[in-house]
Short mmCIF file of C-alpha atoms in Angstrom, two decimals:
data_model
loop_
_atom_site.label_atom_id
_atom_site.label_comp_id
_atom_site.label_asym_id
_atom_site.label_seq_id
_atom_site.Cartn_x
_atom_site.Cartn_y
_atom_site.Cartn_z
CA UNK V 1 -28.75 4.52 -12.67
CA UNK V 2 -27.09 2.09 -10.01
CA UNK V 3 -23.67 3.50 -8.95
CA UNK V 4 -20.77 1.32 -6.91
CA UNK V 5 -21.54 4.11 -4.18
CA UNK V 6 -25.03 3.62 -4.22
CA UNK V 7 -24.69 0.07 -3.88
CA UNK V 8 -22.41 0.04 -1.11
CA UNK V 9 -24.34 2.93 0.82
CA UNK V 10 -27.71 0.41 0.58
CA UNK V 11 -25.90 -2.75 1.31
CA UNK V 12 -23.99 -1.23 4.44
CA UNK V 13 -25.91 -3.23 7.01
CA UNK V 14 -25.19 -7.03 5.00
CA UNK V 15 -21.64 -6.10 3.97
CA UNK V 16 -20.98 -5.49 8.40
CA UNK V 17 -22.75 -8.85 8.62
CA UNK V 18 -20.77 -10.28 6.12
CA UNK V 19 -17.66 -8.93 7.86
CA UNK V 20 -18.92 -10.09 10.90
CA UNK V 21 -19.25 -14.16 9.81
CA UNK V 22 -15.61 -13.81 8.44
CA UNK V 23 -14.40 -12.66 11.79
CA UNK V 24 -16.01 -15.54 13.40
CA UNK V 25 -13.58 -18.19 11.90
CA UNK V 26 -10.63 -18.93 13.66
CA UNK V 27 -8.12 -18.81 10.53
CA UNK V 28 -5.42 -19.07 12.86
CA UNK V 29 -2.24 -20.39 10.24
CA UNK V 30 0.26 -20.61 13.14
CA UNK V 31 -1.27 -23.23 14.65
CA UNK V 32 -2.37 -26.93 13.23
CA UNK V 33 -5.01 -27.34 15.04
CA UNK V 34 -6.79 -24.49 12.41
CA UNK V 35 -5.60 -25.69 9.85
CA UNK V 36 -9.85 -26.83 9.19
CA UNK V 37 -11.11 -23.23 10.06
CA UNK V 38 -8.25 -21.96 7.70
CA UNK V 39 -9.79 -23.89 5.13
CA UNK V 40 -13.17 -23.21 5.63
CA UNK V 41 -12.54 -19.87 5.40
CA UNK V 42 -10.64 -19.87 2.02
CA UNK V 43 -13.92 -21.69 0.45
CA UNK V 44 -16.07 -18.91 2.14
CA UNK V 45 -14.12 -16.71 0.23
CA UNK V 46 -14.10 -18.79 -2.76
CA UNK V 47 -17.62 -18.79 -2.60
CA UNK V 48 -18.58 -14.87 -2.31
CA UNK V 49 -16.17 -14.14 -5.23
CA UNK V 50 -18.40 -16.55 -7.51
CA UNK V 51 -21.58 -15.17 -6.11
CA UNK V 52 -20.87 -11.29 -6.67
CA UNK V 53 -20.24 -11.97 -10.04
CA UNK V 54 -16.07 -12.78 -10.14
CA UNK V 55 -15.27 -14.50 -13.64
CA UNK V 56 -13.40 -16.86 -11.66
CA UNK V 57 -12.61 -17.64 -7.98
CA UNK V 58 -10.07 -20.91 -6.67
CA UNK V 59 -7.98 -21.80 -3.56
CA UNK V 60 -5.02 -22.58 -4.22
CA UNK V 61 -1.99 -24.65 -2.01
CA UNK V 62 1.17 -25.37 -3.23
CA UNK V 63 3.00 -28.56 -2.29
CA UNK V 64 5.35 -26.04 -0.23
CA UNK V 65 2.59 -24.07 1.25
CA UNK V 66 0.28 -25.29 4.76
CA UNK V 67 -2.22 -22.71 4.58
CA UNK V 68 -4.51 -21.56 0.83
CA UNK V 69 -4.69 -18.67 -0.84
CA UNK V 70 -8.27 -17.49 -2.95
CA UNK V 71 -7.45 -15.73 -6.18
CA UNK V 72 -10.73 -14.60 -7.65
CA UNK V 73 -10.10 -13.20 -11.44
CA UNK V 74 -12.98 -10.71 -13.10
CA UNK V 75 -12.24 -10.10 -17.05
CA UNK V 76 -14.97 -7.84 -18.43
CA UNK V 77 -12.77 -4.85 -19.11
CA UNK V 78 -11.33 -6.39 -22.05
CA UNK V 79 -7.70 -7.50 -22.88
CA UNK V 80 -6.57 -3.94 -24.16
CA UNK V 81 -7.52 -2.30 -20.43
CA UNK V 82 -5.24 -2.47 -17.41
CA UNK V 83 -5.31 -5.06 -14.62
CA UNK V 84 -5.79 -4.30 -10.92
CA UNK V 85 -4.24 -6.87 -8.70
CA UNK V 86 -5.16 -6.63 -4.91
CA UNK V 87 -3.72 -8.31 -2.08
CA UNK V 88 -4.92 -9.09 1.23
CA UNK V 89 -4.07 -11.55 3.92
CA UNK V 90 -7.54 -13.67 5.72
CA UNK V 91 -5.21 -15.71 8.81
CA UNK V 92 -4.99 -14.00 12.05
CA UNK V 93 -2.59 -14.06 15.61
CA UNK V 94 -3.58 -16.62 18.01
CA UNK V 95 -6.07 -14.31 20.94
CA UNK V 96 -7.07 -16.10 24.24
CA UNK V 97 -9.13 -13.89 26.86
CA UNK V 98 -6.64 -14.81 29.15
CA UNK V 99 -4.30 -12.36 27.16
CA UNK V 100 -6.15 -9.49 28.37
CA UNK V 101 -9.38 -9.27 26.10
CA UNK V 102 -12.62 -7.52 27.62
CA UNK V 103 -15.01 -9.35 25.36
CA UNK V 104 -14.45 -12.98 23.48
CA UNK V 105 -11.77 -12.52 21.11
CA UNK V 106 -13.75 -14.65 18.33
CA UNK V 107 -16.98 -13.10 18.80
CA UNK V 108 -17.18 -9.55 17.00
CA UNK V 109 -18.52 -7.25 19.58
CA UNK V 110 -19.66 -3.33 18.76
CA UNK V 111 -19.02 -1.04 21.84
CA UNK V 112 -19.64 3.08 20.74
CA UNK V 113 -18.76 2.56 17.40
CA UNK V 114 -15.71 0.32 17.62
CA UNK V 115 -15.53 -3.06 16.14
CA UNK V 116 -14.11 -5.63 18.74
CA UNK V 117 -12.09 -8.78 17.16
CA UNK V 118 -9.55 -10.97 16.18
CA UNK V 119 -8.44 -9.83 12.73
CA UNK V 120 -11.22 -6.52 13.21
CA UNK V 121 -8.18 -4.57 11.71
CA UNK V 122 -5.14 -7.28 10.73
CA UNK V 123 -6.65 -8.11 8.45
CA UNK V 124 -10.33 -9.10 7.47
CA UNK V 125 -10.95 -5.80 7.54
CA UNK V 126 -8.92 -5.04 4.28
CA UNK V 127 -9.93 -8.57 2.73
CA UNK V 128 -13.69 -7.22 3.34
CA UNK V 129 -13.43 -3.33 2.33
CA UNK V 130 -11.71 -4.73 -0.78
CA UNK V 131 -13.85 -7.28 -1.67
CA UNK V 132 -17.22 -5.00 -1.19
CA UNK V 133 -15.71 -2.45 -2.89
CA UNK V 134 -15.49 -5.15 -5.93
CA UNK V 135 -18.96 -6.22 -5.49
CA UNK V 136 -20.25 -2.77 -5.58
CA UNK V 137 -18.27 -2.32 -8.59
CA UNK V 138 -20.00 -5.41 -10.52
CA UNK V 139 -23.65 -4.73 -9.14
CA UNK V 140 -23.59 -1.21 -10.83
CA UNK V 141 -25.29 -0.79 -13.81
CA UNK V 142 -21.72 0.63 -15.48
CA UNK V 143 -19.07 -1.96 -14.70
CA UNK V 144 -15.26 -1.20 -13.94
CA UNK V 145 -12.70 -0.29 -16.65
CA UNK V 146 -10.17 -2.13 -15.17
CA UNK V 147 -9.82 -5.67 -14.98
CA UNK V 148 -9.60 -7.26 -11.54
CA UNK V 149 -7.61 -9.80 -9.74
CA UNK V 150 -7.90 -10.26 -6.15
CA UNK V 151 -5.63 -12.42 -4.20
CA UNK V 152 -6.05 -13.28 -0.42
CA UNK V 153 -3.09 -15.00 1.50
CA UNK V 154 -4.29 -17.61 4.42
CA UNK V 155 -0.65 -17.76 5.95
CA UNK V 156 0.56 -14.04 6.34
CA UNK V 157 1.02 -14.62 10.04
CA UNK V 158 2.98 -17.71 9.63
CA UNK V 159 5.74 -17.47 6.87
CA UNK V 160 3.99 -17.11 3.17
CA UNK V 161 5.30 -20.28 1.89
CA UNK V 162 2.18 -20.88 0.01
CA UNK V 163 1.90 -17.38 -1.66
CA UNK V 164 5.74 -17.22 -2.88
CA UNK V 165 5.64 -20.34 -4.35
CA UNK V 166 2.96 -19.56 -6.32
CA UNK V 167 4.32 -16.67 -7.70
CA UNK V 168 7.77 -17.98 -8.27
CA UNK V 169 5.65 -20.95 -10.19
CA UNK V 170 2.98 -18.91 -11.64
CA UNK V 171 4.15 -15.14 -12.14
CA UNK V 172 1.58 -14.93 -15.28
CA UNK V 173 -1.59 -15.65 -13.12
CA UNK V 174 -0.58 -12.25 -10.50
CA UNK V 175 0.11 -10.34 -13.41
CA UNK V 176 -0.88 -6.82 -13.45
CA UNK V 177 -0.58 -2.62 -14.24
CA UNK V 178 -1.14 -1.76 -10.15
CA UNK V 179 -0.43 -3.75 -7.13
CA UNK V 180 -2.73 -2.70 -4.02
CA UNK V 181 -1.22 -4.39 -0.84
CA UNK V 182 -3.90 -3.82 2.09
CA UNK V 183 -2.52 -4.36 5.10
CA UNK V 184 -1.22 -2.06 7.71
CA UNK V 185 -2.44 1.17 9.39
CA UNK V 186 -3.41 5.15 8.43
CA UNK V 187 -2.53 7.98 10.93
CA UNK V 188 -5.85 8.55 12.97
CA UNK V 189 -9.82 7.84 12.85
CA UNK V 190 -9.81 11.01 10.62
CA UNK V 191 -6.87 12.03 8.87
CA UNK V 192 -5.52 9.21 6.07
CA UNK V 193 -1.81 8.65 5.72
CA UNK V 194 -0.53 6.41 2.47
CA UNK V 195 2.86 4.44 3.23
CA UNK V 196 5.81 4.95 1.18
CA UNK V 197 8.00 3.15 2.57
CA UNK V 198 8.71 -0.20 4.61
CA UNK V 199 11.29 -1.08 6.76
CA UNK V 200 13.19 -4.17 5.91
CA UNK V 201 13.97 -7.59 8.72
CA UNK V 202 16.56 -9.93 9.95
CA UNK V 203 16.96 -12.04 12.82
CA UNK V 204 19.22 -13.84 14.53
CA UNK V 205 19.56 -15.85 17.99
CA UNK V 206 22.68 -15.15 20.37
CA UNK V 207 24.05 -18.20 22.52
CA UNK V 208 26.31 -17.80 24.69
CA UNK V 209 27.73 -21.39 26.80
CA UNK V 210 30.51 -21.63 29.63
CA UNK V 211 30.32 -24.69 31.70
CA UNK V 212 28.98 -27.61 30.26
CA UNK V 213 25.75 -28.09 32.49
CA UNK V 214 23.94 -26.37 35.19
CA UNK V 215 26.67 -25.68 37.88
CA UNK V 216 25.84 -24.90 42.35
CA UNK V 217 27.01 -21.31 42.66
CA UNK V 218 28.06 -22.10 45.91
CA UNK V 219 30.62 -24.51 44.45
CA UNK V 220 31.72 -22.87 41.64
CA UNK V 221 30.82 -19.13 41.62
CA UNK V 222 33.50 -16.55 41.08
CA UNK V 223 35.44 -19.08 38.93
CA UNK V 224 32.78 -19.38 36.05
CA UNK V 225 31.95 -16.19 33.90
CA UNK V 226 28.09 -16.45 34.40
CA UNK V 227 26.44 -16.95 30.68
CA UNK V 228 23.62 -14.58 31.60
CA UNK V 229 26.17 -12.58 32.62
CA UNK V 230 28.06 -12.53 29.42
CA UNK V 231 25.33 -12.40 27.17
CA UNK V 232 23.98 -9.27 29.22
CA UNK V 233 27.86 -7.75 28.79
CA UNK V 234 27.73 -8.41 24.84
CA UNK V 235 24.19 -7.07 24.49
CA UNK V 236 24.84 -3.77 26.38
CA UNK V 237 27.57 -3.36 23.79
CA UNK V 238 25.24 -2.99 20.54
CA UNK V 239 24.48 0.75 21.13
CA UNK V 240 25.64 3.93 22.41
CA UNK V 241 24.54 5.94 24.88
CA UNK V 242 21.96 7.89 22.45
CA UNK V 243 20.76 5.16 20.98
CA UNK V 244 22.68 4.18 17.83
CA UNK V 245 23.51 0.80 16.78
CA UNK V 246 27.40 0.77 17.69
CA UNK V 247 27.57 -2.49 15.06
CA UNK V 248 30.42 -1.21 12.43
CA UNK V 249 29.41 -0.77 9.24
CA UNK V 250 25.93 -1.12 10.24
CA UNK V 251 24.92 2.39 8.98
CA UNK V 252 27.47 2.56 5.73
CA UNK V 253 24.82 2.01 2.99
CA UNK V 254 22.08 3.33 4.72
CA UNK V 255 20.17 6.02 2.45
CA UNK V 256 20.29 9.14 3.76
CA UNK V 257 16.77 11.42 4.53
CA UNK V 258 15.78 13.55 1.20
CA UNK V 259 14.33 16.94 1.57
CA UNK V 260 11.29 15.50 0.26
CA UNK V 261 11.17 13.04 2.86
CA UNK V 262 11.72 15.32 5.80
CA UNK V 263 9.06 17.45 4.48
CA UNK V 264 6.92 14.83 4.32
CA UNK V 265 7.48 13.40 7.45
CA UNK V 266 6.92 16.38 9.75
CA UNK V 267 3.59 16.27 8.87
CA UNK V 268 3.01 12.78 10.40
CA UNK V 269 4.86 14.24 13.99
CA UNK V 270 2.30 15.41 15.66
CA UNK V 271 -0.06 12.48 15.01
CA UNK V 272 2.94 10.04 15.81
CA UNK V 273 3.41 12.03 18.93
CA UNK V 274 -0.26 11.75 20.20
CA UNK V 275 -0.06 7.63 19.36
CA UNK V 276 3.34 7.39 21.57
CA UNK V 277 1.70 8.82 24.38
CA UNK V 278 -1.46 7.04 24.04
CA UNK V 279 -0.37 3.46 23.10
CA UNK V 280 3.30 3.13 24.01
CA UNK V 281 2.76 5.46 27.11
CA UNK V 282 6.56 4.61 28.32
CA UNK V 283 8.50 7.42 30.57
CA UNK V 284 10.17 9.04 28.10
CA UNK V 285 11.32 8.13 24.52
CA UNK V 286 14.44 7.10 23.59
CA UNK V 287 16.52 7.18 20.41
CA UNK V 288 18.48 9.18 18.03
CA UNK V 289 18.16 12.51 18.66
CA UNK V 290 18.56 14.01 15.79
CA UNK V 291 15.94 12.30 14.10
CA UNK V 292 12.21 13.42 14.81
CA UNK V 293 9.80 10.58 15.76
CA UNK V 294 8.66 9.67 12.61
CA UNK V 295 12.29 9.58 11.33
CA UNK V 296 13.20 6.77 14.07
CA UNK V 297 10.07 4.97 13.01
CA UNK V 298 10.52 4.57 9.79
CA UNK V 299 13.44 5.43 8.42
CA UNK V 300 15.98 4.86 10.60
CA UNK V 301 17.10 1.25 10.96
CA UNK V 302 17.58 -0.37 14.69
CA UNK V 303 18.53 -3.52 16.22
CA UNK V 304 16.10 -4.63 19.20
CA UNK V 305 16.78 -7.33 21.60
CA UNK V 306 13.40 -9.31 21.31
CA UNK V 307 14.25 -11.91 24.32
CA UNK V 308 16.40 -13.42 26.72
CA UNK V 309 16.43 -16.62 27.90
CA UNK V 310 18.19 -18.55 30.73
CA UNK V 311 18.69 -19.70 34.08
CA UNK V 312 16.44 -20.14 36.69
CA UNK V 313 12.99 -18.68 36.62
CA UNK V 314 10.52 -20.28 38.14
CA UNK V 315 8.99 -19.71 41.75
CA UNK V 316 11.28 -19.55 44.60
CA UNK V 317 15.41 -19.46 44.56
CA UNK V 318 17.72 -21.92 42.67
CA UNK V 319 21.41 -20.80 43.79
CA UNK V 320 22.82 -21.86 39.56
CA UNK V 321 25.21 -21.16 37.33
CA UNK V 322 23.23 -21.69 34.29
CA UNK V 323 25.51 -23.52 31.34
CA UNK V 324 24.19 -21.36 28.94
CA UNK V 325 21.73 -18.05 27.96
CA UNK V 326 20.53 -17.16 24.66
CA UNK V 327 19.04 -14.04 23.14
CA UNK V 328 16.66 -13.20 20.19
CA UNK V 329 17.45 -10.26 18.39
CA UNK V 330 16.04 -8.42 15.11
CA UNK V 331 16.97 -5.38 12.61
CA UNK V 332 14.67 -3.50 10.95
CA UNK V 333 16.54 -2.42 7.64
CA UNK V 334 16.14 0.68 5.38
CA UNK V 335 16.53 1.26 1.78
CA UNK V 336 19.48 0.09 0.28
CA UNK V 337 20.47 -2.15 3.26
CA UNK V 338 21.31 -5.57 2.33
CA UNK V 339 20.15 -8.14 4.98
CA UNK V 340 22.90 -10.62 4.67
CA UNK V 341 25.64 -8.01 4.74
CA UNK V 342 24.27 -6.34 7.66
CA UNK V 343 23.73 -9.83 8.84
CA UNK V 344 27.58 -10.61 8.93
CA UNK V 345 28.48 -7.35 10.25
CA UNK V 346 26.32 -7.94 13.32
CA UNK V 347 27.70 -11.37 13.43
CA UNK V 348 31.47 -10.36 13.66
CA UNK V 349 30.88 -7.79 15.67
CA UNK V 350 29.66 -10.12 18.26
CA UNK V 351 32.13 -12.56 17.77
CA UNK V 352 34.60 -9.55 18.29
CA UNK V 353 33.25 -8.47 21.61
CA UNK V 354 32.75 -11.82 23.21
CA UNK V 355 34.62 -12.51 25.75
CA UNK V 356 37.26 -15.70 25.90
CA UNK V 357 36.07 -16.77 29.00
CA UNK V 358 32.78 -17.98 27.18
CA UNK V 359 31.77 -19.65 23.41
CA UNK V 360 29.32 -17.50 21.42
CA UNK V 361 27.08 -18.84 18.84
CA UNK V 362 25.04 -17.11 15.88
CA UNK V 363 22.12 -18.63 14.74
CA UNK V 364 20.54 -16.93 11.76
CA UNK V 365 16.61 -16.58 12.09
CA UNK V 366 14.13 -17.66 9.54
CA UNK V 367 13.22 -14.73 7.68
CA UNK V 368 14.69 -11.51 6.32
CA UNK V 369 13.70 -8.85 3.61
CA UNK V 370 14.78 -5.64 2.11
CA UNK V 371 13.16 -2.28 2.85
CA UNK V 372 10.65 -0.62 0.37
CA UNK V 373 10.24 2.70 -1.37
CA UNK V 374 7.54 3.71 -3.60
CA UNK V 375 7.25 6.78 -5.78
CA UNK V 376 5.50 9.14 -3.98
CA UNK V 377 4.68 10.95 -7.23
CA UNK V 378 3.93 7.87 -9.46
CA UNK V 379 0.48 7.21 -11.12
CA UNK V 380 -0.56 4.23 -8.75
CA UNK V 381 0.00 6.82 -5.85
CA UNK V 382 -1.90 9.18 -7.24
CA UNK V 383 -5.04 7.43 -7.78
CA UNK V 384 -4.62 6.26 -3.80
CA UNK V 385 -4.33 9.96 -2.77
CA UNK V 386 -7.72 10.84 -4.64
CA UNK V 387 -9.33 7.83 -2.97
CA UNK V 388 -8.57 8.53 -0.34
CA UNK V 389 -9.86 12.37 -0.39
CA UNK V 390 -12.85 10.70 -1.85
CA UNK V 391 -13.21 8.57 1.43
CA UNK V 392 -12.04 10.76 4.34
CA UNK V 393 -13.36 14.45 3.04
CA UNK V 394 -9.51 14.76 3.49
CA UNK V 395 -5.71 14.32 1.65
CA UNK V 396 -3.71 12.07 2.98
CA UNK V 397 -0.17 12.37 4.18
CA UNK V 398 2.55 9.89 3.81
CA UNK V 399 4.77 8.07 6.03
CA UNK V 400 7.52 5.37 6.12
CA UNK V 401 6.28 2.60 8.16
CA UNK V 402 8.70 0.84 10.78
CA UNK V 403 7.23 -2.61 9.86
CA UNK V 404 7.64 -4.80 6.89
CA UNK V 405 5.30 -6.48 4.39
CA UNK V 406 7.60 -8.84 2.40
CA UNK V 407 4.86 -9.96 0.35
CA UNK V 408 5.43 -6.09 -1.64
CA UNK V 409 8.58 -7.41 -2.82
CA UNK V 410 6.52 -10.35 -4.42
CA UNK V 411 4.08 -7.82 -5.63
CA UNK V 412 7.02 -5.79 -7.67
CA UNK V 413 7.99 -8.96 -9.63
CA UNK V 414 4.42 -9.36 -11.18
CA UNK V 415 2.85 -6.25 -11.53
CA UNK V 416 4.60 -2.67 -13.02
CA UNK V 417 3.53 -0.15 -10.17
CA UNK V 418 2.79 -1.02 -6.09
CA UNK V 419 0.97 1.45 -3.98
CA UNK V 420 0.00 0.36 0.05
CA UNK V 421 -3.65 0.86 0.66
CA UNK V 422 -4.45 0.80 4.31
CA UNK V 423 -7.83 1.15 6.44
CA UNK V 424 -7.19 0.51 10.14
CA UNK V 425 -4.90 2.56 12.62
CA UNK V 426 -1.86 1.85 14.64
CA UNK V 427 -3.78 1.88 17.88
CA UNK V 428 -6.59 -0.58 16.81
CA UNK V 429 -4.04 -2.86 18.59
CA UNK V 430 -3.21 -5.73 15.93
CA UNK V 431 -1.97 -8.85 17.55
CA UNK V 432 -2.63 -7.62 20.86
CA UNK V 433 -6.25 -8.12 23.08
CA UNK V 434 -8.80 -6.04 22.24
CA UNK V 435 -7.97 -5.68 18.50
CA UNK V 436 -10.59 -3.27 17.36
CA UNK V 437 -11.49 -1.30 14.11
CA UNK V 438 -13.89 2.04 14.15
CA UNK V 439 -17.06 1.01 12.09
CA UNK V 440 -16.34 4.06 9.52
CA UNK V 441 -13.03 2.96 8.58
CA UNK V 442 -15.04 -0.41 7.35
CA UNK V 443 -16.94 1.71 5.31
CA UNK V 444 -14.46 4.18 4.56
CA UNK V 445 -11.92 1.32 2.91
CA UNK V 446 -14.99 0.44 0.80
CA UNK V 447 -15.38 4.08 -1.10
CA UNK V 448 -11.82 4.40 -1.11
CA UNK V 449 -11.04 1.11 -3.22
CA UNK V 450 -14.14 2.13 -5.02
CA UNK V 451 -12.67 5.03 -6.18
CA UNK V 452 -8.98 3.85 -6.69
CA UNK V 453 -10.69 1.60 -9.54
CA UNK V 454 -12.70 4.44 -11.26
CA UNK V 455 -9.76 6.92 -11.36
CA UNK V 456 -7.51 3.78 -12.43
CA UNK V 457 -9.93 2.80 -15.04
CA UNK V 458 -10.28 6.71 -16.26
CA UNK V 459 -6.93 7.06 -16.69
CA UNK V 460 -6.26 9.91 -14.73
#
């Protein structure tokens, strides 16, 4: 009798093949000049889910959207059993060699057992684990108890347009009992961790004017308050000596740590610990001190000064005063943080703190989202855990992630329970050179989505 493990253990060489060709397409959403490779990739996609035996399989744009999505639909359990929705993201970060890569950043290389490539980890590698894990599922001889959808996002990278209009039009079509997300990391090569929690984002940009050009500091220095000056003044201002956000009312409805989640969390410290030193690698770590590592990382929130920009910076000396500086800055936001209160709070406290001698200017940035919290004990999470026993020989532990994935929040409006199913790690260096996946993780994702749909289907 033909098993989905049996099938994906014999097809292991195609399915890295398979993985490979995706890899190879530049589905680069943040810039136009993709837009084609984008495309072709979505009808690649489009095309496997009709030949592995999907019911269904379109791409989809919206009139709002620049970039398609693929939603592949497979029916067979029957109307009365539950629906499986999972969602992964196909567009990548832009990668030149010049950014540091040792091999070509389009052309999957294999060096000891590590997968070297654009999007090797964020995030064909989910797209692919997922989708073989589907096709194993339909080749078997008993098919899945569960119905499927699948959904893959071609502008992740670049804003999501596409995606939330589509649910905000078409909630019915995304429907489901579980929502698997795929995208983000687990702990280590060997030891799986299942996210509970996301942080939540805002941003805004800081401008800060004086004179009304580009003055000769010879002329005028000493009379002008510099605007790089300023803006360095107002910016040192935003936290305290041991790291905390000085902002009032920044912190008032933050969610304080549960037992639970302090118990929880010490087990990801020493694994944290080991990825600081080996990928951050920075003198010494800085922070709140009474909160452990994984605390600060992912349930703490922060506001991070992302750039500063102004004056004079090219080769050589220009003796300026420059008329104005700006700054980009971001929050990442915990549970039960709202982003436009925290928003104004930042705001006024900048406008506070400025000093006359200069005109400050808040520019609200283009995206911002709540943080996330799953049930650690609900049924979705659950079935992840055993998968992931299944597919690592190990239990996970769980963690609160520092980043966000907004596209949870449109998850929670269609479907009844979300879980966070993750394959790659932390250090495998997503939207940096030399993004790189170990091969067993690839195969690892596989069993564990395998599994997630038999112990969803059973009921257990």
């Amino acid at each position: 009798m033909s098993t989905p493990y049996a099938f994906a253990h014999a097809n292991r060489a195609r399915f890295l093949e398979e993985y490979q060709q995706l890899l190879r397409i530049r589905t680069i959403s943040t810039q136009p000049q993709h837009a084609q490779d984008v495309a072709r990739a979505a009808e690649w996609l489009r095309e496997m889910m009709l030949r592995i035996g999907m019911t269904s399989a379109e791409v989809i744009l919206m009139p709002q959207g620049r970039c398609p999505l693929v939603l592949g639909e497979w029916n067979g359990a029957g109307a009365d059993a539950p629906t499986v929705l999972i969602y992964s993201h196909y567009d990548v970060q832009p990668a030149e060699v010049a950014d540091g890569w040792h091999t070509q950043p389009f052309e999957p290389t294999i060096i000891d057992e590590r997968l070297y490539c654009r999007g090797a980890v964020d995030s064909k590698l989910h797209v692919m684990a997922n989708m073989k894990a589907v096709e194993s599922w339909l080749a078997a001889d008993e098919k899945p108890a569960v119905n499927l959808r699948v959904v893959l996002e071609g502008e992740e990278e670049s804003g999501s347009e596409n995606i939330n209009a589509f649910i905000a039009a078409h909630p019915e079509r995304l429907a489901a009992d579980i929502a698997v997300v795929s995208d983000g990391a687990i702990l280590a090569p060997e030891q799986p961790s299942l996210t509970y929690g996301l942080r939540g984002a805002l941003a805004l940009e800081l401008e800060v004017h004086a004179p009304v050009s580009d003055l000769h500091s010879g002329h005028w220095g000493g009379s002008v308050h510099n605007p790089l000056q300023a803006l360095c003044e107002i910016l040192a201002q935003l936290h305290d000596d041991d790291g905390a956000v000085s902002v009032p009312g920044f912190y008032d409805d933050v969610a304080p740590l549960t037992p639970q989640d302090r118990q929880l969390l010490q087990q990801v410290e020493p694994f944290l610990q080991a990825e600081w030193a080996d990928v951050v690698a920075a003198p010494g770590q800085w922070g709140e001190p009474q909160y452990i590592l994984p605390e600060r990382l992912g349930a703490r929130p922060t506001l991070e000064i992302n750039g500063m920009i102004g004056g004079y910076t090219g080769p050589g000396m220009k003796t300026v005063l420059p008329a104005k500086a700006s700054a980009k800055i971001t929050c990442r936001l915990v549970p039960h943080q709202d982003p436009e209160r925290v928003m104004r709070c930042v705001v006024e406290h900048i406008e506070n703190i400025a000093p006359p001698t200069v005109r400050v200017t808040v520019l609200p940035g283009d995206f911002g989202a709540r943080a996330v919290l799953l049930d650690v004990d609900g049924a979705a999470m659950r079935a992840a855990s055993q998968a992931y026993t299944h597919a690592w020989g190990l239990q996970p532990v769980f963690e609160r992630s520092g980043g966000s994935v907004p596209i949870c929040f449109g998850c929670m409006e269609v479907a009844d329970e979300v879980v966070i199913m993750s394959y790659g790690l932390k250090s495998g260096r997503a939207h940096g050179p030399n993004e790189n996946i170990y091969l067993q993780n690839f195969y690892n994702g596989i069993e564990a989505m395998i599994k997630f749909i038999e112990v969803v289907g059973a009921g257990e």
